[in-house]
Coordinates of C-alpha atoms in Angstrom, one line a residue:
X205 CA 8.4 -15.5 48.7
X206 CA 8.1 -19.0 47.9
X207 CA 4.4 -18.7 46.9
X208 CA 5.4 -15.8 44.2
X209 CA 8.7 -18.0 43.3
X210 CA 5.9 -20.7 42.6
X211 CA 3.7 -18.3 40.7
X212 CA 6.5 -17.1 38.0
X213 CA 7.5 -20.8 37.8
X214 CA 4.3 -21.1 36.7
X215 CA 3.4 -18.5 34.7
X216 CA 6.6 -19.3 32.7
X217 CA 5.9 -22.9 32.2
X218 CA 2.9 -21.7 30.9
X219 CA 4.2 -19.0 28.6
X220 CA 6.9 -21.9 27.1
X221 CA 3.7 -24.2 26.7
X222 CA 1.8 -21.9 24.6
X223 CA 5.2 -20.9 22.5
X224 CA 5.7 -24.4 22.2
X225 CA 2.3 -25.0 20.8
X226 CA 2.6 -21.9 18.5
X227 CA 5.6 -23.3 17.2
X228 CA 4.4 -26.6 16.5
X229 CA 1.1 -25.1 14.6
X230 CA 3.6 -23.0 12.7
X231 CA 5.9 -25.6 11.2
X232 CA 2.6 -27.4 10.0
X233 CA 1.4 -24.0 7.9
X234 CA 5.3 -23.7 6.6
X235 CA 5.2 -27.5 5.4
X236 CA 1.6 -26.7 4.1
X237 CA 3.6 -23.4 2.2
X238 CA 5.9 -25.9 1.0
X239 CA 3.5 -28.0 -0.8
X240 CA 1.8 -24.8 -2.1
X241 CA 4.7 -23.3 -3.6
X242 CA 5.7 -27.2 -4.8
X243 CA 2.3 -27.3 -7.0
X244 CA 2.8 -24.0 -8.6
X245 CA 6.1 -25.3 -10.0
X246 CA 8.6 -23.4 -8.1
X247 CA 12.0 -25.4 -8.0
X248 CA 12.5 -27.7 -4.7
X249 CA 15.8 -26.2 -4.3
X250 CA 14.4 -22.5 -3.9
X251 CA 11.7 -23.8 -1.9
X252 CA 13.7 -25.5 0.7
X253 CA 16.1 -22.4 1.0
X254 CA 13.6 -20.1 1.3
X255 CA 11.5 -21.6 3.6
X256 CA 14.3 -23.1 5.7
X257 CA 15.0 -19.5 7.1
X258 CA 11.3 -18.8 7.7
X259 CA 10.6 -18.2 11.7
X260 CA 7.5 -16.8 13.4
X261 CA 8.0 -13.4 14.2
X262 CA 6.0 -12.7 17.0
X263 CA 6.8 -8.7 16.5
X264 CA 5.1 -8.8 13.5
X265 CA 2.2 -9.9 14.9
X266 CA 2.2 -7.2 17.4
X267 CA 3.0 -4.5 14.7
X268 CA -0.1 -5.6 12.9
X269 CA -2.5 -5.9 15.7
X270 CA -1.5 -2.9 18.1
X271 CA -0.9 -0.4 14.8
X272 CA -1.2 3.2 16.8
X273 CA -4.3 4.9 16.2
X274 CA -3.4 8.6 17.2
X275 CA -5.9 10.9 16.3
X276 CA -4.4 13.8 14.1
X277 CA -5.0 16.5 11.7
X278 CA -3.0 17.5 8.7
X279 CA -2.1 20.6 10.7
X280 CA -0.3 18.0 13.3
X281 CA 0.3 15.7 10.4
X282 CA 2.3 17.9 7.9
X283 CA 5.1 19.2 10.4
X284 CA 5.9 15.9 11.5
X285 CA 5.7 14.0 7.8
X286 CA 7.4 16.8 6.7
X287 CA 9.9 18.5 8.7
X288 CA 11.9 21.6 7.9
X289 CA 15.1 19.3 7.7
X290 CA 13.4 16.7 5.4
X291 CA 12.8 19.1 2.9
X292 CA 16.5 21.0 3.2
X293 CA 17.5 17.2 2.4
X294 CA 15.3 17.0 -0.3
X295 CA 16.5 20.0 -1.9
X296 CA 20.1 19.3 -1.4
X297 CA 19.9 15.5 -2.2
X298 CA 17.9 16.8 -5.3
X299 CA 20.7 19.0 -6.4
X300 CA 22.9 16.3 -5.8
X301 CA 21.1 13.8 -8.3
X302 CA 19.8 16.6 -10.9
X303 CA 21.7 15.1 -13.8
X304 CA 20.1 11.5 -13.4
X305 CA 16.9 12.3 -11.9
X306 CA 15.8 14.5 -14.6
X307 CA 16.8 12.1 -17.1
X308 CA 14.8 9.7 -15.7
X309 CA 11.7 12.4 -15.6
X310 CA 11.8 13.1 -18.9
X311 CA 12.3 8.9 -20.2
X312 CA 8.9 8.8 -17.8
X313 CA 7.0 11.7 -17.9
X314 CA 7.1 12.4 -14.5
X315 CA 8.3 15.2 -12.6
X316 CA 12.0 15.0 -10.7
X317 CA 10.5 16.5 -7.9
X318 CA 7.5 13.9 -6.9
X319 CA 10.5 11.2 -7.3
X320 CA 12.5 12.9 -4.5
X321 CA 9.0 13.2 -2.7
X322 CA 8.1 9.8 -2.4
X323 CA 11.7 8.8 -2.4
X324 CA 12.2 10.7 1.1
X325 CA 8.6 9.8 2.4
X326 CA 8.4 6.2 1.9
X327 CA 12.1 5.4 3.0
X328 CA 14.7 8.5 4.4
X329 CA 15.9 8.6 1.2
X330 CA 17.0 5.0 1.4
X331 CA 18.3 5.5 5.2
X332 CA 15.2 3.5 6.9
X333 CA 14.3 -0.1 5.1
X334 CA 13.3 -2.2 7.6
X335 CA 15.3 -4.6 8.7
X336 CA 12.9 -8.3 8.9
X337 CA 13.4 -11.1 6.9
X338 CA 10.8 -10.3 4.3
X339 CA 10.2 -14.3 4.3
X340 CA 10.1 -14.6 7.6
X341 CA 7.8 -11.1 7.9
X342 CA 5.4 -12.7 5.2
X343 CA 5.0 -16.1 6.4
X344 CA 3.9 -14.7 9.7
X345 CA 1.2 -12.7 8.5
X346 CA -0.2 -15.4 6.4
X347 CA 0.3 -17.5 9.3
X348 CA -1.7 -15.9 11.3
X349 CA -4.9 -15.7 9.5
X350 CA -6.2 -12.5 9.5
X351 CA -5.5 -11.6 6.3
X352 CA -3.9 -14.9 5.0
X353 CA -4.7 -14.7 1.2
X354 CA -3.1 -11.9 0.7
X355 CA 0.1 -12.1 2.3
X356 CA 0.4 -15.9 0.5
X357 CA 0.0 -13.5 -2.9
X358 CA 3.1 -11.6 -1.5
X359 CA 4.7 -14.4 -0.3
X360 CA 4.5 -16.0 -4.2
X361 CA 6.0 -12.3 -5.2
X362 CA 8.6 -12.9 -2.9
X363 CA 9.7 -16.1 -4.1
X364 CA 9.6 -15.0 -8.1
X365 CA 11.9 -12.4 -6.9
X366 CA 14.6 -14.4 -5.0
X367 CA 14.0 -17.0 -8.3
X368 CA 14.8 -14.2 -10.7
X369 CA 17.9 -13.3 -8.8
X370 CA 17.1 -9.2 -7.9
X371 CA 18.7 -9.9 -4.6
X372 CA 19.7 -12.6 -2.4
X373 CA 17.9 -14.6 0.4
X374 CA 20.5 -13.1 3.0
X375 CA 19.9 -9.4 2.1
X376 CA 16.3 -9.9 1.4
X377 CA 14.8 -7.3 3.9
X378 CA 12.5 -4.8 4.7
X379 CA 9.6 -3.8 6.9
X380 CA 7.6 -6.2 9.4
X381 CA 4.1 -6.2 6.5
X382 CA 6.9 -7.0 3.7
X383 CA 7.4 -3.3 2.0
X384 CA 10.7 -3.4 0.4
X385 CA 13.9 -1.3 -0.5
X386 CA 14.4 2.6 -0.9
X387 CA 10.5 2.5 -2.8
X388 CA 9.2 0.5 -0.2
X389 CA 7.3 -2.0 -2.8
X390 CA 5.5 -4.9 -1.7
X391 CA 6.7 -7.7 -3.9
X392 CA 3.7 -7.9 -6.0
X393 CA 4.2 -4.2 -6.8
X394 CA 8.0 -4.6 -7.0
X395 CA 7.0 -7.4 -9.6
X396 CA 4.7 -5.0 -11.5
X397 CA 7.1 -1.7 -11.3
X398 CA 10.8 -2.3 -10.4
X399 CA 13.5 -1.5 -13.1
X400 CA 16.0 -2.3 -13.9
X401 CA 17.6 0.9 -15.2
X402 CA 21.4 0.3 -14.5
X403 CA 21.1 -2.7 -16.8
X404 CA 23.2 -4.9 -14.6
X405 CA 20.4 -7.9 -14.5
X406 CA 18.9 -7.0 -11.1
X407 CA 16.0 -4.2 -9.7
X408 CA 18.0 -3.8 -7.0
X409 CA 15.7 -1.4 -5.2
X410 CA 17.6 -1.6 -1.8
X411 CA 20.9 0.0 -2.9
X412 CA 21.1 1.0 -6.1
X413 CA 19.8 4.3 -6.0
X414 CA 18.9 5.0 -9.8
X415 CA 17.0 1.5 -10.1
X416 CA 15.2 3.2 -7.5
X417 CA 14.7 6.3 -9.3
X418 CA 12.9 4.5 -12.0
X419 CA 11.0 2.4 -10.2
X420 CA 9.3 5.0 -8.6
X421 CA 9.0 6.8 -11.7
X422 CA 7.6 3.7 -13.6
X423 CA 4.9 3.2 -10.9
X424 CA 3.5 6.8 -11.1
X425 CA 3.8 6.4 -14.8
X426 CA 1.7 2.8 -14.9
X427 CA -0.6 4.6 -12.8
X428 CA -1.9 7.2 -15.4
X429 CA 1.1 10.0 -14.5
X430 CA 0.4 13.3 -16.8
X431 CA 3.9 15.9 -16.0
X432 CA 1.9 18.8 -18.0
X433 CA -0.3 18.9 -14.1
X434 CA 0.9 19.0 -11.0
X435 CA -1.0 17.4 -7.8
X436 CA -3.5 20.0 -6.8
X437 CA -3.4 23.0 -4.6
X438 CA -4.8 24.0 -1.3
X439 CA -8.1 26.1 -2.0
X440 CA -10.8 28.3 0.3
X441 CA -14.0 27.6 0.7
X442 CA -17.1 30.3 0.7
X443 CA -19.4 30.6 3.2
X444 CA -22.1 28.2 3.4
X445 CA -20.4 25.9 0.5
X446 CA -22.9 23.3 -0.4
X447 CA -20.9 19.5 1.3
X448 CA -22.3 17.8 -1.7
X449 CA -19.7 19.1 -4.4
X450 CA -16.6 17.1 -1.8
X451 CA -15.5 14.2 -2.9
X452 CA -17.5 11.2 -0.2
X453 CA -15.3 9.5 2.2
X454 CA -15.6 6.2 3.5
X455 CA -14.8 4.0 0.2
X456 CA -13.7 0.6 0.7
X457 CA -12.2 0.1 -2.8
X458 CA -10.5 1.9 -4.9
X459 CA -12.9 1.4 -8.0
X460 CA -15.5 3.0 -5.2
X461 CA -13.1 5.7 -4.3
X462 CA -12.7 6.4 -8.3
X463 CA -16.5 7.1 -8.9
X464 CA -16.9 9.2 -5.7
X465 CA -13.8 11.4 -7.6
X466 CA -16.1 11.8 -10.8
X467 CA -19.0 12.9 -9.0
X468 CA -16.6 15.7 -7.4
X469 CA -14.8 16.6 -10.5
X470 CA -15.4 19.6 -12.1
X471 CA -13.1 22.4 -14.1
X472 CA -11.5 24.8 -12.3
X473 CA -14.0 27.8 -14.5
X474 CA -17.1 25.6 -12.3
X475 CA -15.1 25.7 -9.2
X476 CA -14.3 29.3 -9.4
X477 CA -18.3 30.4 -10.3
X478 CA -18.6 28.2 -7.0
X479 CA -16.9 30.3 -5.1
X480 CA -13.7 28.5 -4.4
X481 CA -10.8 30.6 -4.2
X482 CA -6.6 29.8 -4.0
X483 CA -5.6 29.8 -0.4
X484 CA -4.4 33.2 -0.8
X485 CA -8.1 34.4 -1.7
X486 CA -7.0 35.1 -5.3
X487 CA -8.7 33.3 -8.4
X488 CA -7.9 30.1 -9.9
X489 CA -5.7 29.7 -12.8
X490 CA -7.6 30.0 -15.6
X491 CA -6.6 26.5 -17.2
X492 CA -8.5 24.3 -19.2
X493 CA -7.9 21.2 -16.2
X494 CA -10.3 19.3 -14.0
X495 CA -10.1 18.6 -10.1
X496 CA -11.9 16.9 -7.2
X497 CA -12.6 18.6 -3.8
X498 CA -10.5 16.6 -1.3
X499 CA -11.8 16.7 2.4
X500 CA -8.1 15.3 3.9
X501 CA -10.5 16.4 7.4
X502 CA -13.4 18.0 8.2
X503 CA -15.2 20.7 6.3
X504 CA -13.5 23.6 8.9
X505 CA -10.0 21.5 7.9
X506 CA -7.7 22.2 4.6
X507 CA -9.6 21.8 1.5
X508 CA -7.7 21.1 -1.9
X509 CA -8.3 20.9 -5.6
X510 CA -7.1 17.8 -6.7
X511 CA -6.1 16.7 -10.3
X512 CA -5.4 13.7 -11.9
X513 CA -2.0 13.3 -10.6
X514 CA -3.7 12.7 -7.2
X515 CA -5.1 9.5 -7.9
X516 CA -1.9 8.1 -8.9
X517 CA -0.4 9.3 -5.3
X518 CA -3.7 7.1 -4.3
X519 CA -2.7 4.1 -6.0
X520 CA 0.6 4.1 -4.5
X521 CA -1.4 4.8 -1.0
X522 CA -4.8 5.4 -0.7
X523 CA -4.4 7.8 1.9
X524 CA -5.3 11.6 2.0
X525 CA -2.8 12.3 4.2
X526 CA 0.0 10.3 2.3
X527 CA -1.0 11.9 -1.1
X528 CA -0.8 15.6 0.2
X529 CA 2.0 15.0 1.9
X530 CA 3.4 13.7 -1.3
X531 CA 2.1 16.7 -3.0
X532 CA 3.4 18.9 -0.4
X533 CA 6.7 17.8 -0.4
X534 CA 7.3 17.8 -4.0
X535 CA 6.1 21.6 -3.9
X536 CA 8.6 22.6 -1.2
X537 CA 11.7 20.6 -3.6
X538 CA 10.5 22.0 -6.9
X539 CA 10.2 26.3 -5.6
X540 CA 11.8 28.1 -5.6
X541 CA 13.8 26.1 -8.4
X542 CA 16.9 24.3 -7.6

């Protein structure tokens, strides 16, 4: 008894050493913060307030380094992302906010239905924000190294925000990586997209709903948004479809990603004399629009036709299986018509 009484003792002196340690390495990188943030002209008194309330977040680190990777499909994907009663609430919560939300899809030129989309996907429909310290979240990140210039770019975001007044320090919240508000923006994109649509002086993402609205809108808009298309549609394949006409996986930028879609765009007049087919086995519109061949899986998995619209869902996420979720979503909201 005494020996494993000896061995905790131990264990926990040790534990306190290395917090102690951490603690001590982490006050040095705020102080270092400080200076930054000093040199690039932000006021003293904003940068002692700001950083005053900054604390290493161990939780963080573990959310960033233990991220679950479950293996899944979009056929186990979809019915989770996209539940039965998330789109009843998108429907109703779309009826709700017609009147605005359509006004806001006409000022941007971007369908009601994509806002609601994202709008439930990224955040409950405002319900789930996260609840960290954004500061606090951001310092921790860059603390730690592993991607340190970029969460100091967010970290400058953060501070223009809290120094042009959108929200206070107190109520300045949002996931462990730093996505904000009902969008769930990281500050640089909150700096590049929030709007203020209300007027009141603030893009006040996190509780004003219509700011939200149009900051969602805006983004898909700055991202090359075109309301005469939709997102794509789910297509079938023929037999023994010739793999080189899908779009390549396995990009590692976005400008990559971009030329892989040209060399799979096509009309939808090509994609039809190569056999492609709606899901239902019926022809493709006959429109005058173009469209990659999205691989979200494998070749046996959903296939889709993918127009422009798509690589704005990318921007906002380069994920296939954000995007058609996106897509999927918005379909579900928009028919049968509300």
């Amino acid at each position: 008894m005494i020996k494993k009484l000896t061995v905790l003792v131990s264990a926990l002196c040790l534990s306190s050493s290395v917090w102690a340690n951490t603690q001590e390495k982490f006050d040095k990188y705020v102080a270092k913060l400080k200076m930054e943030a000093q040199a690039k002209g932000y006021d003293q008194a904003l940068i002692e307030k700001a950083f005053s309330t900054a604390q290493f977040k161990e939780k963080v680190i573990t959310n960033d380094k233990n991220q679950p990777e479950i293996v899944e499909t979009l056929e186990t994907y979809l019915p989770k992302r996209v539940p039965q009663w998330k789109i009843s609430q998108a429907r109703k919560l779309y009826k709700e906010h017609k009147t605005i939300l359509e006004k806001i899809a006409k000022e941007y030129g971007v369908q009601a239905r994509f806002i609601v989309a994202l709008w439930g996907l990224e955040s409950n429909f405002g319900r789930i924000q996260g609840g960290y310290p954004v500061i606090s979240a951001l310092v921790t990140l860059a603390f730690d190294g592993r991607r340190e210039e970029m969460y100091k770019r967010q970290l400058w975001a953060a501070l223009d925000i809290l120094k042009e007044g959108h929200i206070t320090l107190e109520d300045f919240k949002g996931s462990w990586a730093g996505a904000m508000g009902q969008t769930q923006f990281m500050p640089t994109s909150f700096n590049s997209y929030a709007v203020d649509y209300n007027k009141d002086g603030r893009k006040d993402i996190w509780t004003t709903q219509v700011d939200a609205f149009a900051s969602i809108a805006n983004y898909l808009k700055q991202a090359g948004w075109n309301d005469n298309l939709t997102w794509g549609r789910q297509v079938k394949l023929p037999e023994n479809f010739d793999h080189k006409y899908v779009l390549k996986r396995g990009t590692k930028t976005r400008q990559e990603w971009l030329e892989y879609w040209k060399d799979s765009e096509r009309s939808l007049e090509d994609w039809q004399a190569l056999g492609l087919r709606r899901a239902d086995g019926s022809d493709l519109p006959k429109v005058d629009v173009s469209a990659a061949l999205v691989m979200p899986d494998d070749i046996n998995g959903r296939m889709y036709l993918a127009y422009d619209n798509y690589k704005a869902l990318m921007h906002w996420n380069r994920s296939y299986y954000f995007a058609t979720s996106v897509g999927y979503l918005s379909d579900r909201i928009g028919y049968p018509k509300i």
